[in-house]
């Protein structure tokens, strides 16, 4: 999820296209983990007017993207509408190639609206046993094609190619997995209150156990506060801006509290107007608890975590704790992500951005999982990633070859230098050897010692024919020669040999011994002579 390769994106952006606002979260990689570089939102002027909201959305998007390099950023986008939903279901065990078609056919039984023309995706969580039969636990998500196409068209106009399109509950589920990775196996409820709908998830440890959409949300509280009020001055009515301000600043008053608010209403009237949607919200959450307890009788819900802009209704955690009998707290979605304090010094209000943060984190490791993008866009993204991987491999191969070539060039240069040095050393040695040989010859001449190489050459020139030398030795300038004569005229050849020796470099040649061999075939002789 946090790996950024040589040609990969260097930043992550999560977008949440809500009904009342557009939210953006920008994550960058820092040493040790991800850091939040930006979290911002833009509110639509008329959230109930779809045409007006569409016109503002593109302008807001371009404004929020200011300062972000789109080319180096991976985008994941949350979508939500009355026809965008997610359910956890169990299906019979079957091969993967049959599962997709089976889910498509059964989807009409999972959602309370038509899905014939909708985008349907799924993720297999694992196997389970139901009444002793092995089955598959599967998350199934859907969104209307109109919603998906509208978001993609908006992104295209802003120059964005998203890596993923996610339903809000799926982004919350993945974010919750990350933020509770070391949590004990306890059961918790996650409630994200948006403007037009509320998502309710039940998690056991990191495992999704239940998911549903609750039909009570922020707009219901605002609408309740804009009802006609009877006061001492007559009838009065809060406008939308006044209602929103009271929701955030006053919230849910305590029982019995009585205080005038802005000369128009009182805390008792506010509590009276809010009671109906509050009780409806608590009732729907309690119904979700009931669904879960029917299937998991031994489990109890330990606590409830709130997120979304509707969670900013002051006093809501206190009210739900009293109604449901569980601990309720505001979500802190970045507790496992590192915050760069120079960019954002407070976490206040970050629960507004929980889905966008979940989407941004998922953008860094999109692979298997829910992705509502049309097949052709996902295929284009895969091809882009494949091309990036090929380019990365080619770049690495080229760099490797460059390094190898540079290394070989360096080795060749070193070898060449060593050869040149060796040649210089050899030239020096040849000069030294020549001088040593001259010195050796001079020393022999000074010592009166014959130059025996020349003596041997003269002797080899004389010997031949029937005369064969069997050995010779030298003592100073005296030389003893032994040999053998195989000719019949032995005496004549021996005299001729002695004469030739005396004509060469030998002096005082005399016969020491001469005797026939036992078989009379040859005569062995020994001579003594001196060399000048």
PDB file of N, CA and C in Angstrom, residues 342-381:
ATOM      1  N   UNK A 342       3.222  20.470  10.548  1.00  0.00           N
ATOM      2  CA  UNK A 342       3.432  21.745   9.848  1.00  0.00           C
ATOM      3  C   UNK A 342       2.335  22.005   8.823  1.00  0.00           C
ATOM      4  N   UNK A 343       1.680  20.938   8.373  1.00  0.00           N
ATOM      5  CA  UNK A 343       0.626  21.088   7.370  1.00  0.00           C
ATOM      6  C   UNK A 343      -0.755  21.133   8.029  1.00  0.00           C
ATOM      7  N   UNK A 344      -0.960  20.244   8.980  1.00  0.00           N
ATOM      8  CA  UNK A 344      -2.247  20.202   9.662  1.00  0.00           C
ATOM      9  C   UNK A 344      -1.976  19.955  11.139  1.00  0.00           C
ATOM     10  N   UNK A 345      -2.286  20.910  11.980  1.00  0.00           N
ATOM     11  CA  UNK A 345      -1.898  20.838  13.385  1.00  0.00           C
ATOM     12  C   UNK A 345      -2.983  20.283  14.283  1.00  0.00           C
ATOM     13  N   UNK A 346      -4.164  19.974  13.732  1.00  0.00           N
ATOM     14  CA  UNK A 346      -5.243  19.468  14.582  1.00  0.00           C
ATOM     15  C   UNK A 346      -6.021  18.390  13.845  1.00  0.00           C
ATOM     16  N   UNK A 347      -6.588  17.475  14.598  1.00  0.00           N
ATOM     17  CA  UNK A 347      -7.422  16.433  14.012  1.00  0.00           C
ATOM     18  C   UNK A 347      -8.912  16.773  14.128  1.00  0.00           C
ATOM     19  N   UNK A 348      -9.234  17.942  14.651  1.00  0.00           N
ATOM     20  CA  UNK A 348     -10.625  18.316  14.846  1.00  0.00           C
ATOM     21  C   UNK A 348     -11.368  18.339  13.510  1.00  0.00           C
ATOM     22  N   UNK A 349     -12.499  17.644  13.461  1.00  0.00           N
ATOM     23  CA  UNK A 349     -13.317  17.625  12.260  1.00  0.00           C
ATOM     24  C   UNK A 349     -12.882  16.609  11.226  1.00  0.00           C
ATOM     25  N   UNK A 350     -11.823  15.839  11.477  1.00  0.00           N
ATOM     26  CA  UNK A 350     -11.365  14.876  10.474  1.00  0.00           C
ATOM     27  C   UNK A 350     -12.323  13.702  10.313  1.00  0.00           C
ATOM     28  N   UNK A 351     -13.243  13.525  11.281  1.00  0.00           N
ATOM     29  CA  UNK A 351     -14.221  12.445  11.100  1.00  0.00           C
ATOM     30  C   UNK A 351     -15.147  12.756   9.921  1.00  0.00           C
ATOM     31  N   UNK A 352     -15.210  14.031   9.490  1.00  0.00           N
ATOM     32  CA  UNK A 352     -15.952  14.364   8.266  1.00  0.00           C
ATOM     33  C   UNK A 352     -15.388  13.596   7.065  1.00  0.00           C
ATOM     34  N   UNK A 353     -14.066  13.363   7.091  1.00  0.00           N
ATOM     35  CA  UNK A 353     -13.342  12.875   5.914  1.00  0.00           C
ATOM     36  C   UNK A 353     -13.066  11.371   5.943  1.00  0.00           C
ATOM     37  N   UNK A 354     -13.711  10.645   6.864  1.00  0.00           N
ATOM     38  CA  UNK A 354     -13.398   9.218   7.017  1.00  0.00           C
ATOM     39  C   UNK A 354     -13.491   8.437   5.701  1.00  0.00           C
ATOM     40  N   UNK A 355     -14.575   8.547   4.900  1.00  0.00           N
ATOM     41  CA  UNK A 355     -14.615   7.805   3.635  1.00  0.00           C
ATOM     42  C   UNK A 355     -13.503   8.224   2.666  1.00  0.00           C
ATOM     43  N   UNK A 356     -13.246   9.543   2.583  1.00  0.00           N
ATOM     44  CA  UNK A 356     -12.200  10.025   1.669  1.00  0.00           C
ATOM     45  C   UNK A 356     -10.829   9.520   2.101  1.00  0.00           C
ATOM     46  N   UNK A 357     -10.575   9.469   3.410  1.00  0.00           N
ATOM     47  CA  UNK A 357      -9.295   8.947   3.904  1.00  0.00           C
ATOM     48  C   UNK A 357      -9.168   7.461   3.567  1.00  0.00           C
ATOM     49  N   UNK A 358     -10.277   6.713   3.775  1.00  0.00           N
ATOM     50  CA  UNK A 358     -10.256   5.291   3.409  1.00  0.00           C
ATOM     51  C   UNK A 358      -9.971   5.089   1.939  1.00  0.00           C
ATOM     52  N   UNK A 359     -10.585   5.923   1.083  1.00  0.00           N
ATOM     53  CA  UNK A 359     -10.346   5.826  -0.365  1.00  0.00           C
ATOM     54  C   UNK A 359      -8.894   6.136  -0.704  1.00  0.00           C
ATOM     55  N   UNK A 360      -8.336   7.184  -0.080  1.00  0.00           N
ATOM     56  CA  UNK A 360      -6.947   7.562  -0.368  1.00  0.00           C
ATOM     57  C   UNK A 360      -5.981   6.449   0.016  1.00  0.00           C
ATOM     58  N   UNK A 361      -6.211   5.835   1.169  1.00  0.00           N
ATOM     59  CA  UNK A 361      -5.341   4.734   1.602  1.00  0.00           C
ATOM     60  C   UNK A 361      -5.454   3.559   0.643  1.00  0.00           C
ATOM     61  N   UNK A 362      -6.688   3.268   0.198  1.00  0.00           N
ATOM     62  CA  UNK A 362      -6.878   2.171  -0.753  1.00  0.00           C
ATOM     63  C   UNK A 362      -6.221   2.461  -2.094  1.00  0.00           C
ATOM     64  N   UNK A 363      -6.158   3.743  -2.481  1.00  0.00           N
ATOM     65  CA  UNK A 363      -5.569   4.106  -3.779  1.00  0.00           C
ATOM     66  C   UNK A 363      -4.120   3.659  -3.875  1.00  0.00           C
ATOM     67  N   UNK A 364      -3.434   3.548  -2.726  1.00  0.00           N
ATOM     68  CA  UNK A 364      -2.031   3.142  -2.752  1.00  0.00           C
ATOM     69  C   UNK A 364      -1.814   1.672  -2.974  1.00  0.00           C
ATOM     70  N   UNK A 365      -2.845   0.868  -2.899  1.00  0.00           N
ATOM     71  CA  UNK A 365      -2.646  -0.575  -3.072  1.00  0.00           C
ATOM     72  C   UNK A 365      -3.796  -1.249  -3.762  1.00  0.00           C
ATOM     73  N   UNK A 366      -4.360  -0.575  -4.786  1.00  0.00           N
ATOM     74  CA  UNK A 366      -5.510  -1.149  -5.468  1.00  0.00           C
ATOM     75  C   UNK A 366      -5.112  -2.434  -6.186  1.00  0.00           C
ATOM     76  N   UNK A 367      -5.822  -3.461  -5.925  1.00  0.00           N
ATOM     77  CA  UNK A 367      -5.605  -4.744  -6.579  1.00  0.00           C
ATOM     78  C   UNK A 367      -6.945  -5.459  -6.565  1.00  0.00           C
ATOM     79  N   UNK A 368      -7.006  -6.548  -5.811  1.00  0.00           N
ATOM     80  CA  UNK A 368      -8.279  -7.232  -5.645  1.00  0.00           C
ATOM     81  C   UNK A 368      -9.164  -6.444  -4.699  1.00  0.00           C
ATOM     82  N   UNK A 369     -10.460  -6.544  -4.908  1.00  0.00           N
ATOM     83  CA  UNK A 369     -11.392  -5.845  -4.034  1.00  0.00           C
ATOM     84  C   UNK A 369     -12.473  -5.161  -4.848  1.00  0.00           C
ATOM     85  N   UNK A 370     -13.342  -4.441  -4.131  1.00  0.00           N
ATOM     86  CA  UNK A 370     -14.454  -3.745  -4.781  1.00  0.00           C
ATOM     87  C   UNK A 370     -13.935  -2.550  -5.577  1.00  0.00           C
ATOM     88  N   UNK A 371     -14.342  -2.468  -6.819  1.00  0.00           N
ATOM     89  CA  UNK A 371     -14.015  -1.325  -7.667  1.00  0.00           C
ATOM     90  C   UNK A 371     -15.142  -1.170  -8.686  1.00  0.00           C
ATOM     91  N   UNK A 372     -15.913  -0.101  -8.558  1.00  0.00           N
ATOM     92  CA  UNK A 372     -17.099   0.093  -9.393  1.00  0.00           C
ATOM     93  C   UNK A 372     -16.794   0.743 -10.745  1.00  0.00           C
ATOM     94  N   UNK A 373     -15.521   0.940 -11.055  1.00  0.00           N
ATOM     95  CA  UNK A 373     -15.180   1.482 -12.372  1.00  0.00           C
ATOM     96  C   UNK A 373     -15.635   0.528 -13.467  1.00  0.00           C
ATOM     97  N   UNK A 374     -16.104   1.055 -14.607  1.00  0.00           N
ATOM     98  CA  UNK A 374     -16.449   0.181 -15.736  1.00  0.00           C
ATOM     99  C   UNK A 374     -15.253  -0.662 -16.169  1.00  0.00           C
ATOM    100  N   UNK A 375     -15.558  -1.822 -16.734  1.00  0.00           N
ATOM    101  CA  UNK A 375     -14.521  -2.779 -17.093  1.00  0.00           C
ATOM    102  C   UNK A 375     -13.479  -2.174 -18.031  1.00  0.00           C
ATOM    103  N   UNK A 376     -13.934  -1.359 -19.013  1.00  0.00           N
ATOM    104  CA  UNK A 376     -12.986  -0.802 -19.983  1.00  0.00           C
ATOM    105  C   UNK A 376     -11.990   0.146 -19.321  1.00  0.00           C
ATOM    106  N   UNK A 377     -12.432   0.901 -18.294  1.00  0.00           N
ATOM    107  CA  UNK A 377     -11.521   1.815 -17.597  1.00  0.00           C
ATOM    108  C   UNK A 377     -10.549   1.037 -16.721  1.00  0.00           C
ATOM    109  N   UNK A 378     -11.050  -0.018 -16.057  1.00  0.00           N
ATOM    110  CA  UNK A 378     -10.161  -0.854 -15.245  1.00  0.00           C
ATOM    111  C   UNK A 378      -9.108  -1.523 -16.118  1.00  0.00           C
ATOM    112  N   UNK A 379      -9.524  -1.968 -17.309  1.00  0.00           N
ATOM    113  CA  UNK A 379      -8.567  -2.601 -18.221  1.00  0.00           C
ATOM    114  C   UNK A 379      -7.531  -1.595 -18.687  1.00  0.00           C
ATOM    115  N   UNK A 380      -7.981  -0.360 -18.969  1.00  0.00           N
ATOM    116  CA  UNK A 380      -7.046   0.693 -19.371  1.00  0.00           C
ATOM    117  C   UNK A 380      -6.058   0.989 -18.241  1.00  0.00           C
ATOM    118  N   UNK A 381      -6.554   1.011 -16.994  1.00  0.00           N
ATOM    119  CA  UNK A 381      -5.680   1.237 -15.841  1.00  0.00           C
ATOM    120  C   UNK A 381      -4.665   0.116 -15.700  1.00  0.00           C
TER     121      UNK A 381
END
